[in-house]
mmCIF file with all atom_site columns, C-alpha atoms in Angstrom:
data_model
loop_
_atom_site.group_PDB
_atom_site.id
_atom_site.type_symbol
_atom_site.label_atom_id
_atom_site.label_alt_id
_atom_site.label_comp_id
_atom_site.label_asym_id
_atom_site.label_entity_id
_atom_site.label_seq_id
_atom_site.pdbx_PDB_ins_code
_atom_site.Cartn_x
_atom_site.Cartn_y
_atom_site.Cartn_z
_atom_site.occupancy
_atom_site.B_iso_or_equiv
_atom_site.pdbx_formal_charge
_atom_site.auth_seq_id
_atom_site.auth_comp_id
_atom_site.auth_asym_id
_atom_site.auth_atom_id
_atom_site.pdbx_PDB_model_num
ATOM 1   C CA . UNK U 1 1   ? 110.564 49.682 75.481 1.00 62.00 ? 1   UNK U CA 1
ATOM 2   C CA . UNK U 1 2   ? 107.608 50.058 77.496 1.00 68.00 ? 2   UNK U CA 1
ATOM 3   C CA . UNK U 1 3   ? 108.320 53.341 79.273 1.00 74.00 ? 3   UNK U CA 1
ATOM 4   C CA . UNK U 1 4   ? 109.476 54.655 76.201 1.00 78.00 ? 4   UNK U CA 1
ATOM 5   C CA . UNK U 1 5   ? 106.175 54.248 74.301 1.00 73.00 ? 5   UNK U CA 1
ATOM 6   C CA . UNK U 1 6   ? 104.198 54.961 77.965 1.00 71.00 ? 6   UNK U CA 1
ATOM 7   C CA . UNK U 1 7   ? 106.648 58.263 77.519 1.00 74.00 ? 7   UNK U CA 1
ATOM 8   C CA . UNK U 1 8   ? 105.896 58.822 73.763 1.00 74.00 ? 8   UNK U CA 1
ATOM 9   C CA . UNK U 1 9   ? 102.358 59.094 74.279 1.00 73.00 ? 9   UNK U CA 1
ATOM 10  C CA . UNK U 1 10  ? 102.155 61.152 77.325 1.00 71.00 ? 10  UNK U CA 1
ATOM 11  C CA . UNK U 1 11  ? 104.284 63.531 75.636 1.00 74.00 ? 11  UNK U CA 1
ATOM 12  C CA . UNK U 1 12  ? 101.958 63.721 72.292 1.00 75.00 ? 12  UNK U CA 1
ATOM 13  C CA . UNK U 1 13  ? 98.535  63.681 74.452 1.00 78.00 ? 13  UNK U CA 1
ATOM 14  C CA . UNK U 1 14  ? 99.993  65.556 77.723 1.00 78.00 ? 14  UNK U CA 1
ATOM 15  C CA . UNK U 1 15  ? 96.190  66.069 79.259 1.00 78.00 ? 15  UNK U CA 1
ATOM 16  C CA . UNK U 1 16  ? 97.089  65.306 83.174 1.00 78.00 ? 16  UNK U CA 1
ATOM 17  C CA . UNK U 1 17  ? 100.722 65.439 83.771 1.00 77.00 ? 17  UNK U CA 1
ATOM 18  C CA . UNK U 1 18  ? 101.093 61.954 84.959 1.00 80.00 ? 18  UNK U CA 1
ATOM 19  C CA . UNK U 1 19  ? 102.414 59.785 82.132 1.00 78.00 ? 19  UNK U CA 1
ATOM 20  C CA . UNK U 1 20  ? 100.487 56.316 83.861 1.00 81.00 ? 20  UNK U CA 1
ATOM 21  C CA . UNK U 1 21  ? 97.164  58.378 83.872 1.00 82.00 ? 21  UNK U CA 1
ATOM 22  C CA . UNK U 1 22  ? 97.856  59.696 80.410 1.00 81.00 ? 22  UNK U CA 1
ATOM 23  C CA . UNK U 1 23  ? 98.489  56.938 78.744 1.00 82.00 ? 23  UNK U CA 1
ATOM 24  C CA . UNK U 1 24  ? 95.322  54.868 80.208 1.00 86.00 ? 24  UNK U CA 1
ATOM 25  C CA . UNK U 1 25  ? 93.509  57.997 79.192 1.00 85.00 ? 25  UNK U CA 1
ATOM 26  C CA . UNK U 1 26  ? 94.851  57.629 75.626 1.00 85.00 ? 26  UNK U CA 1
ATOM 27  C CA . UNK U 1 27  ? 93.987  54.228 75.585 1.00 86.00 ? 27  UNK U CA 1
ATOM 28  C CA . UNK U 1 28  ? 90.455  54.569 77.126 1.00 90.00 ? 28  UNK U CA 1
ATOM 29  C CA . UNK U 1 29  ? 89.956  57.046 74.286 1.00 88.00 ? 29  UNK U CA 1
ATOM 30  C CA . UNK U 1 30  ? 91.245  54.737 71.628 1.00 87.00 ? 30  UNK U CA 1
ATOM 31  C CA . UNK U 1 31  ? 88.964  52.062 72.419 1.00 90.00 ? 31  UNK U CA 1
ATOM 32  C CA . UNK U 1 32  ? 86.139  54.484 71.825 1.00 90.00 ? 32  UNK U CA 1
ATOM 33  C CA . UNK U 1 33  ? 87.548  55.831 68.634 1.00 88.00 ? 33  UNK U CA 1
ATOM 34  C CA . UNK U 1 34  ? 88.298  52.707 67.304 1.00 86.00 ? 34  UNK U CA 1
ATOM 35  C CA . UNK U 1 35  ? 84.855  51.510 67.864 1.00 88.00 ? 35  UNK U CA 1
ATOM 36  C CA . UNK U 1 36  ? 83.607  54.753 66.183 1.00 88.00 ? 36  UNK U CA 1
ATOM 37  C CA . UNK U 1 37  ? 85.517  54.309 63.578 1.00 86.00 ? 37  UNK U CA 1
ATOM 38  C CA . UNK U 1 38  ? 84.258  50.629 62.588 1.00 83.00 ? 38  UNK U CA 1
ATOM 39  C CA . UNK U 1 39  ? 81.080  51.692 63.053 1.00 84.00 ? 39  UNK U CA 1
ATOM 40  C CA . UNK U 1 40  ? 81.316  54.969 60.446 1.00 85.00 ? 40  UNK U CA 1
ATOM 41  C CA . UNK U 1 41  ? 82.742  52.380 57.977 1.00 82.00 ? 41  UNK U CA 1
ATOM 42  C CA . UNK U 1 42  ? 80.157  49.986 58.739 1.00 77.00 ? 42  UNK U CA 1
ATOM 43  C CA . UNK U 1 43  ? 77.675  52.646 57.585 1.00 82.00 ? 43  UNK U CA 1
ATOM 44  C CA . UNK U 1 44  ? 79.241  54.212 54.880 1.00 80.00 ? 44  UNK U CA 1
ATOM 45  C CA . UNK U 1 45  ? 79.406  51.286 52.908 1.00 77.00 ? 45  UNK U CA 1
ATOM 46  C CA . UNK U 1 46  ? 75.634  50.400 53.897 1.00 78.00 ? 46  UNK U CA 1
ATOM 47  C CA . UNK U 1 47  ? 74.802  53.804 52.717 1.00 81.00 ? 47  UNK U CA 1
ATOM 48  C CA . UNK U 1 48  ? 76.555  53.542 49.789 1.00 79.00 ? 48  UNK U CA 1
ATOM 49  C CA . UNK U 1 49  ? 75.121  50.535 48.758 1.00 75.00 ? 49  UNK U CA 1
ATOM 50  C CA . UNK U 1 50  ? 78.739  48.693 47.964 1.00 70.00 ? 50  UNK U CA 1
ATOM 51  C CA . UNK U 1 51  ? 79.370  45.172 48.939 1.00 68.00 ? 51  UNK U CA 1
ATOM 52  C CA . UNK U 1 52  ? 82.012  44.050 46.474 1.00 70.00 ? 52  UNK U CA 1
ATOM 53  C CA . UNK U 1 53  ? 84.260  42.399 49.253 1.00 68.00 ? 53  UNK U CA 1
ATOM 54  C CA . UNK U 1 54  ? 87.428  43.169 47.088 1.00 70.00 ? 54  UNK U CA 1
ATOM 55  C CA . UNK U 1 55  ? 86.665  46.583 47.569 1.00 67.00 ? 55  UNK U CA 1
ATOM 56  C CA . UNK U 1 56  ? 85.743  46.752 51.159 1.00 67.00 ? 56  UNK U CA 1
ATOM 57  C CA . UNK U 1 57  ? 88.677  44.873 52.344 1.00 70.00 ? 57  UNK U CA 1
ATOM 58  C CA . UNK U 1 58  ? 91.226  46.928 50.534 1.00 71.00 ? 58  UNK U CA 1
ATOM 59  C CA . UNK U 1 59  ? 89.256  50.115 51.770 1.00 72.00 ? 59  UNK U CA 1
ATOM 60  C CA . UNK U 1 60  ? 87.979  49.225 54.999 1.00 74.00 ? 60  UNK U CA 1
ATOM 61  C CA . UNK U 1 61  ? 91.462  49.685 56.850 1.00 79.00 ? 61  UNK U CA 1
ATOM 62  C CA . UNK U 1 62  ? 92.768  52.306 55.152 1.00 81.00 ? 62  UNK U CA 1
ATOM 63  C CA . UNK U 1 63  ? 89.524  54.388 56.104 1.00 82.00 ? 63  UNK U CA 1
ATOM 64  C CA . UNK U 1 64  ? 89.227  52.872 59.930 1.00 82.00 ? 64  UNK U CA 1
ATOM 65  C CA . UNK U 1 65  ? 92.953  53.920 60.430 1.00 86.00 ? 65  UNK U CA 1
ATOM 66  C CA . UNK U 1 66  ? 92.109  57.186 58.803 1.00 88.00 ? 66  UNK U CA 1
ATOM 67  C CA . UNK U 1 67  ? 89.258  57.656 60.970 1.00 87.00 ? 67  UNK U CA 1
ATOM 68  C CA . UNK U 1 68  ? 90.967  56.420 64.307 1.00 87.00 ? 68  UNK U CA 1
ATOM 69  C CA . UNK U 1 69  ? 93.536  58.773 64.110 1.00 87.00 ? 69  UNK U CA 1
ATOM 70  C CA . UNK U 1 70  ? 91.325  61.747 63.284 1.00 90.00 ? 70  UNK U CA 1
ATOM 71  C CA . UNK U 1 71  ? 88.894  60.491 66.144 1.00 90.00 ? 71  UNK U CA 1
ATOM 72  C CA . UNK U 1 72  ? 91.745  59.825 68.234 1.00 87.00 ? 72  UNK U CA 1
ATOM 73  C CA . UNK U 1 73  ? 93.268  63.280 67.975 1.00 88.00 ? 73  UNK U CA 1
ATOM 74  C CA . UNK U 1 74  ? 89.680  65.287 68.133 1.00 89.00 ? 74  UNK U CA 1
ATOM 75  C CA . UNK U 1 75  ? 88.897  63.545 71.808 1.00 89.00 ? 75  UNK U CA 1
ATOM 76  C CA . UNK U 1 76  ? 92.665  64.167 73.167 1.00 87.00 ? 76  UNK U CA 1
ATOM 77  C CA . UNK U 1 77  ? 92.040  67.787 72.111 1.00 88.00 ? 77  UNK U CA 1
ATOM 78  C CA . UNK U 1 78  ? 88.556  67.350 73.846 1.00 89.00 ? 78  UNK U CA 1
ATOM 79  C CA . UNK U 1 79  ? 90.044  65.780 77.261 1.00 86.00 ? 79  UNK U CA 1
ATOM 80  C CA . UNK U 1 80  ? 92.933  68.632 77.468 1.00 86.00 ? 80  UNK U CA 1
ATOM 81  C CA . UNK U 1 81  ? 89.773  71.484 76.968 1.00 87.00 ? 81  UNK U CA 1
ATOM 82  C CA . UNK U 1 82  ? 87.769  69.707 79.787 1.00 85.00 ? 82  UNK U CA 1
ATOM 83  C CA . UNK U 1 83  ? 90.988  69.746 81.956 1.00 85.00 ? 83  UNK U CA 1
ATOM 84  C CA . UNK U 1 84  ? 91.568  73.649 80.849 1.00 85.00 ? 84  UNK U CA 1
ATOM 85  C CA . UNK U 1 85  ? 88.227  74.507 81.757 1.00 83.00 ? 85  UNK U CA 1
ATOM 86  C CA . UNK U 1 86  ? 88.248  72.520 84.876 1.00 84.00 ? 86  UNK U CA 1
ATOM 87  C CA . UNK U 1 87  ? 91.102  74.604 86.801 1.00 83.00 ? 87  UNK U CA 1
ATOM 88  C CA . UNK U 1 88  ? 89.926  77.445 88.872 1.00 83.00 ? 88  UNK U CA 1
ATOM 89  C CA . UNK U 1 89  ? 89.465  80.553 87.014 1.00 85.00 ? 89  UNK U CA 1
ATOM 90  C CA . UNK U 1 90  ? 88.094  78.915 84.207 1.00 84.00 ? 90  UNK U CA 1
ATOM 91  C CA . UNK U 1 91  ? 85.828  76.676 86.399 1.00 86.00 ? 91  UNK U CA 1
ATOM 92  C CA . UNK U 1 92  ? 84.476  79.473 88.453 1.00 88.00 ? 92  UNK U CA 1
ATOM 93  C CA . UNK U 1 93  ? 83.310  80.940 84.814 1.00 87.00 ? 93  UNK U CA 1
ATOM 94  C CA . UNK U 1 94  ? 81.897  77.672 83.857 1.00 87.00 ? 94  UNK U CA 1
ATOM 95  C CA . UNK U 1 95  ? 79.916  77.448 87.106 1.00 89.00 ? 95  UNK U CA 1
ATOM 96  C CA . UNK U 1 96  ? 78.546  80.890 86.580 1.00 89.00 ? 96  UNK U CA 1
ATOM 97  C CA . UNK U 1 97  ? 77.762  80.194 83.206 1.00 91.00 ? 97  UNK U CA 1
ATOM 98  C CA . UNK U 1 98  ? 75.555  77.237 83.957 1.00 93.00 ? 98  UNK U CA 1
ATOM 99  C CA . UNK U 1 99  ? 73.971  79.087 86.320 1.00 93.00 ? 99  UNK U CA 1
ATOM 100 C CA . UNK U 1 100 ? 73.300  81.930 84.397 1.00 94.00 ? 100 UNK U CA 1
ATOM 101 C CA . UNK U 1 101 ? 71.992  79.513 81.355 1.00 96.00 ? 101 UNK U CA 1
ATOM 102 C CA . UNK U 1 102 ? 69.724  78.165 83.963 1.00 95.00 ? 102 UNK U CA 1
ATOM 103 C CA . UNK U 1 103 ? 68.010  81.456 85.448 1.00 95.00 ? 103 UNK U CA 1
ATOM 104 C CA . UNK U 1 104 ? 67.008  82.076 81.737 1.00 95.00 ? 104 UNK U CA 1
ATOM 105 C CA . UNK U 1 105 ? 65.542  78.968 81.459 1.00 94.00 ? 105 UNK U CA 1
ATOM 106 C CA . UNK U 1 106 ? 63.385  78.518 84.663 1.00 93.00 ? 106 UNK U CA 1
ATOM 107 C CA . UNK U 1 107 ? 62.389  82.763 83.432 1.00 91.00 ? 107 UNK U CA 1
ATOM 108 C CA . UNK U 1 108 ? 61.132  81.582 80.737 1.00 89.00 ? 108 UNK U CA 1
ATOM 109 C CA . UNK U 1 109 ? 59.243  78.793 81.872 1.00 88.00 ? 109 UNK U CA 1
ATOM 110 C CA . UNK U 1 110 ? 57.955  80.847 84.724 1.00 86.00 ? 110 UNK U CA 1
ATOM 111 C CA . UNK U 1 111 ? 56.654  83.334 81.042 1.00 84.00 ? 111 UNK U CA 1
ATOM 112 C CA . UNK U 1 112 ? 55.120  80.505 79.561 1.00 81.00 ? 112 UNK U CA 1
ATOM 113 C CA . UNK U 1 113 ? 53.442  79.263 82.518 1.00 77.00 ? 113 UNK U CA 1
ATOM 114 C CA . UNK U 1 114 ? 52.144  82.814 83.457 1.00 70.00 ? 114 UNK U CA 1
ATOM 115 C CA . UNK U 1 115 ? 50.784  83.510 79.832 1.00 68.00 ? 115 UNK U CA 1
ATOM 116 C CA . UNK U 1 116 ? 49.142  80.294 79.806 1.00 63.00 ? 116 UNK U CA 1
ATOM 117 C CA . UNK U 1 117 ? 47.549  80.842 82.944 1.00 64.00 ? 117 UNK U CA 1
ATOM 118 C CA . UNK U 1 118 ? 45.850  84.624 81.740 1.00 59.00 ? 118 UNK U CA 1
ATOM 119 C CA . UNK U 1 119 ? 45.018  82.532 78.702 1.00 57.00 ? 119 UNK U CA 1
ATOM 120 C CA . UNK U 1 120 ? 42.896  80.414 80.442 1.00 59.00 ? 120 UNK U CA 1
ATOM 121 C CA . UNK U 1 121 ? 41.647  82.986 82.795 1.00 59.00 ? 121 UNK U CA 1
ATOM 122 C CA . UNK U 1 122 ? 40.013  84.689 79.580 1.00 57.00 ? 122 UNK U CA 1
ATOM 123 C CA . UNK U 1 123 ? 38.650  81.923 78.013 1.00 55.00 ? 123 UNK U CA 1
ATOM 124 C CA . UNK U 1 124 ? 36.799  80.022 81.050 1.00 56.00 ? 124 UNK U CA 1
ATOM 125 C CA . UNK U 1 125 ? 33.757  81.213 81.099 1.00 53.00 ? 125 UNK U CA 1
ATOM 126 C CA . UNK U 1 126 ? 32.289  81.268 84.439 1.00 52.00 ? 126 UNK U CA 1
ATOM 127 C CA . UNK U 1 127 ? 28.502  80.654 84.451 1.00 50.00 ? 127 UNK U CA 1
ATOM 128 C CA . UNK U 1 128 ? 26.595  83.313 86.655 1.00 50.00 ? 128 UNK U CA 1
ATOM 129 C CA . UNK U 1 129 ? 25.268  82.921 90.145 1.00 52.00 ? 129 UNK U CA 1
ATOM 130 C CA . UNK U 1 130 ? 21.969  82.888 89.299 1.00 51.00 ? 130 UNK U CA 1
ATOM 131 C CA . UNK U 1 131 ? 22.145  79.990 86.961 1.00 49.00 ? 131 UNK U CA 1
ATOM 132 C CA . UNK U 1 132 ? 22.403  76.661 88.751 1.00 53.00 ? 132 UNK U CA 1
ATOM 133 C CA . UNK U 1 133 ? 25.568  74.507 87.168 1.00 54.00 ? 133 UNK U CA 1
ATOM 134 C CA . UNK U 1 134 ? 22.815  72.087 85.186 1.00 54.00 ? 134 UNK U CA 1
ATOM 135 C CA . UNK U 1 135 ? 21.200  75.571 84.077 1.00 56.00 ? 135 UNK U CA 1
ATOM 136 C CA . UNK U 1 136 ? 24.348  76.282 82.194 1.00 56.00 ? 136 UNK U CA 1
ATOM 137 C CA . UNK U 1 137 ? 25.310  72.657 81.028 1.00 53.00 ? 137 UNK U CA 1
ATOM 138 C CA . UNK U 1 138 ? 22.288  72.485 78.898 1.00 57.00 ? 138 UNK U CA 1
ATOM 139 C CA . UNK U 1 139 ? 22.181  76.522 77.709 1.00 59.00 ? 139 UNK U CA 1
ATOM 140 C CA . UNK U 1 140 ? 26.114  75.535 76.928 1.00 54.00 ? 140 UNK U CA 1
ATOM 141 C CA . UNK U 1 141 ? 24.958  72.688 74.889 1.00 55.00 ? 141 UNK U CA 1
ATOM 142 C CA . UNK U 1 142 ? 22.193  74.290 73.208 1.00 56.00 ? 142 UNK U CA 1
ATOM 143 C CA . UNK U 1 143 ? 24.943  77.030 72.181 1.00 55.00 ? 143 UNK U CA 1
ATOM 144 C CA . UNK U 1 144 ? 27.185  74.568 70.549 1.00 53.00 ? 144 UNK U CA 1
ATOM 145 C CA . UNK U 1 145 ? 24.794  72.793 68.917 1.00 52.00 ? 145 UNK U CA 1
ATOM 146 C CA . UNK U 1 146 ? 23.521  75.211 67.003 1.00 51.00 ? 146 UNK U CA 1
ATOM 147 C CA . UNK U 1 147 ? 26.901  76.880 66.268 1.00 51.00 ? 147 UNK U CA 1
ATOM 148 C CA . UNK U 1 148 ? 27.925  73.313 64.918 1.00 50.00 ? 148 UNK U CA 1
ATOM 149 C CA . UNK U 1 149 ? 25.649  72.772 62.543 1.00 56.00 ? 149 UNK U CA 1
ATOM 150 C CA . UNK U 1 150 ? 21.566  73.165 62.007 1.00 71.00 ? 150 UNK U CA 1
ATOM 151 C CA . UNK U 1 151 ? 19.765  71.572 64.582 1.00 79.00 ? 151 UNK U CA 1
ATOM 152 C CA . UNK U 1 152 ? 18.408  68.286 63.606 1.00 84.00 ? 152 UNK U CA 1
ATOM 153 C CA . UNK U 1 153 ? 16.134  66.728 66.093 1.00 88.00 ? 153 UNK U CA 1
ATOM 154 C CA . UNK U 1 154 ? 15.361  63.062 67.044 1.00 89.00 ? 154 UNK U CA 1
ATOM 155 C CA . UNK U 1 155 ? 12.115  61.075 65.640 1.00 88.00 ? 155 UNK U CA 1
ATOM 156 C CA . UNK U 1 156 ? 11.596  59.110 68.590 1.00 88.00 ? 156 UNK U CA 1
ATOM 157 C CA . UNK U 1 157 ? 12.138  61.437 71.482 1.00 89.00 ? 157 UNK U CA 1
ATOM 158 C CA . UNK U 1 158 ? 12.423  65.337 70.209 1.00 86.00 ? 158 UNK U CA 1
ATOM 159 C CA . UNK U 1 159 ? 16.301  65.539 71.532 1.00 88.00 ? 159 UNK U CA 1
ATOM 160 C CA . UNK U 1 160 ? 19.287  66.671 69.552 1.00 88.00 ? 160 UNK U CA 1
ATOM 161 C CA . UNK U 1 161 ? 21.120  64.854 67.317 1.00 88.00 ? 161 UNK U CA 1
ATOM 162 C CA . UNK U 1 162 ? 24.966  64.945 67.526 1.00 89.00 ? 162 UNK U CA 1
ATOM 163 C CA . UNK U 1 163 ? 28.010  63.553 65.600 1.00 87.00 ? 163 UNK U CA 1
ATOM 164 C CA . UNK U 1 164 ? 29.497  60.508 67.162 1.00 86.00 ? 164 UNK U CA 1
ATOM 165 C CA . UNK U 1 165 ? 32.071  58.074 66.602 1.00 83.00 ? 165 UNK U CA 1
ATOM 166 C CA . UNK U 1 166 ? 31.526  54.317 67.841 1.00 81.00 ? 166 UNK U CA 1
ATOM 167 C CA . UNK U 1 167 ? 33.332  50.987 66.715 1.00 80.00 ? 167 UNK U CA 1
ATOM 168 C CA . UNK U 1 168 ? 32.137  51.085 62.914 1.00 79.00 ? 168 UNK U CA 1
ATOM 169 C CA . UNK U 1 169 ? 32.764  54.461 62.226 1.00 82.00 ? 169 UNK U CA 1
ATOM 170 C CA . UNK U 1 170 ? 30.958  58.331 62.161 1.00 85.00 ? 170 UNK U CA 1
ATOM 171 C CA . UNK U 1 171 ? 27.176  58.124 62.841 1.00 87.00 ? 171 UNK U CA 1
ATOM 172 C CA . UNK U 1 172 ? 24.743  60.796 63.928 1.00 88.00 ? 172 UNK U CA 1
ATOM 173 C CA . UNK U 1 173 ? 22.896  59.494 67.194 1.00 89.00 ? 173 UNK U CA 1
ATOM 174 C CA . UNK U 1 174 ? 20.513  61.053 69.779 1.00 90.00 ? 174 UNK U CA 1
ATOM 175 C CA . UNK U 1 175 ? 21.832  63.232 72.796 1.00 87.00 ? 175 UNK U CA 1
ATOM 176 C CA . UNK U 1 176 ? 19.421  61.293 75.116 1.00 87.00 ? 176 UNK U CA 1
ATOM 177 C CA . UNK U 1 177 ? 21.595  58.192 74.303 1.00 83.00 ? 177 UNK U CA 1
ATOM 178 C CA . UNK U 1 178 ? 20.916  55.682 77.371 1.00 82.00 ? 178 UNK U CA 1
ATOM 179 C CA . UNK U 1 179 ? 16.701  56.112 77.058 1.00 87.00 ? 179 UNK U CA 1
ATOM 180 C CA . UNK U 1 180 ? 16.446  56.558 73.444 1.00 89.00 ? 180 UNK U CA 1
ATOM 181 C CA . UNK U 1 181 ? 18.642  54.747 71.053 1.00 85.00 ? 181 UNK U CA 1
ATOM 182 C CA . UNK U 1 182 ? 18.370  55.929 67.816 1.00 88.00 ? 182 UNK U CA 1
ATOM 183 C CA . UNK U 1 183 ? 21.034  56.580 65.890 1.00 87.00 ? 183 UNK U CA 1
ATOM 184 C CA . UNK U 1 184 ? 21.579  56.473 61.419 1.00 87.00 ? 184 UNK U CA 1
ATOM 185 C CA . UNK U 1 185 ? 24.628  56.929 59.350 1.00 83.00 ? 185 UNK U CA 1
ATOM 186 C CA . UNK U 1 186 ? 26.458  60.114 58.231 1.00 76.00 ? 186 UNK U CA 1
#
């Protein structure tokens, strides 16, 4: 009786040849269905919101054996394409393939990389050899300070306000922040 089902189901899934290796494919892929399948019921009835247990128990196996054997049948026909693909002339094309798939993606990254890099090239800024790097820092500063917003300047010590964010929230504070200290809301 034994052979005769190990027989019966190396005929219907036929993905190596060998009926021993068949069979304890067919039964490696059954365990997965199956699991997929109580799971998919699982969450269909979650989804749906139903809980009458009357319900679920008449519909819960009918749907899991429903969804085993479609499962079941979808991942032999998914083992016998891997083994197809995997014999020479096929796998040769599959190699290829990847490689090809994998040319166009490091070309594209190399694109990316490159346009990012001229990107950045035109927007740096590099400050002139006659200016000394502090020179620049503060004529930068100035610049975006007054392209913020108008410049508003400290009571205590003459130096710019900014906008800055501390523990409690937005505040406006003074730019010479370690010697002076002032600082008001927003």
């Amino acid at each position: 009786m034994g052979a005769a089902i190990i027989e019966l189901i190396s005929n219907l899934v036929n993905i190596t040849g060998n009926s021993i290796v068949d069979t304890i494919i067919f039964a490696v892929i059954g365990l997965i269905s199956g699991s997929i399948a109580f799971g998919l019921v699982g969450f269909m009835f979650d989804f749906t919101g139903n809980y009458n247990s009357k319900d679920m128990s008449e519909m819960h196996w009918g749907i899991r054996v429903l969804l085993f054997c479609i499962l079941t049948f979808v991942m032999v026909k998914i083992a016998q394409f891997f083994r197809w693909l995997l014999i020479p002339p096929q796998l040769y094309f599959l190699i290829a393939s990847i490689v090809l798939i994998i040319v166009i993606i490091v070309v594209i990254y190399i694109n990316r990389s490159k346009t990012n890099i001229d990107y950045t090239k035109k927007t740096i800024k590099e400050p002139s050899h006659q200016e000394s790097s502090i020179e620049s820092k503060e004529s930068w500063e100035k610049e975006t300070i007054k392209s913020d917003r108008k410049i508003e300047l400290c009571p205590y010590c003459n130096g710019y306000l900014v906008n800055r964010i501390g523990r409690y929230g937005r505040f406006i504070g003074c730019s010479n922040f370690p010697k002076c200290k002032y600082s008001r809301k927003q």
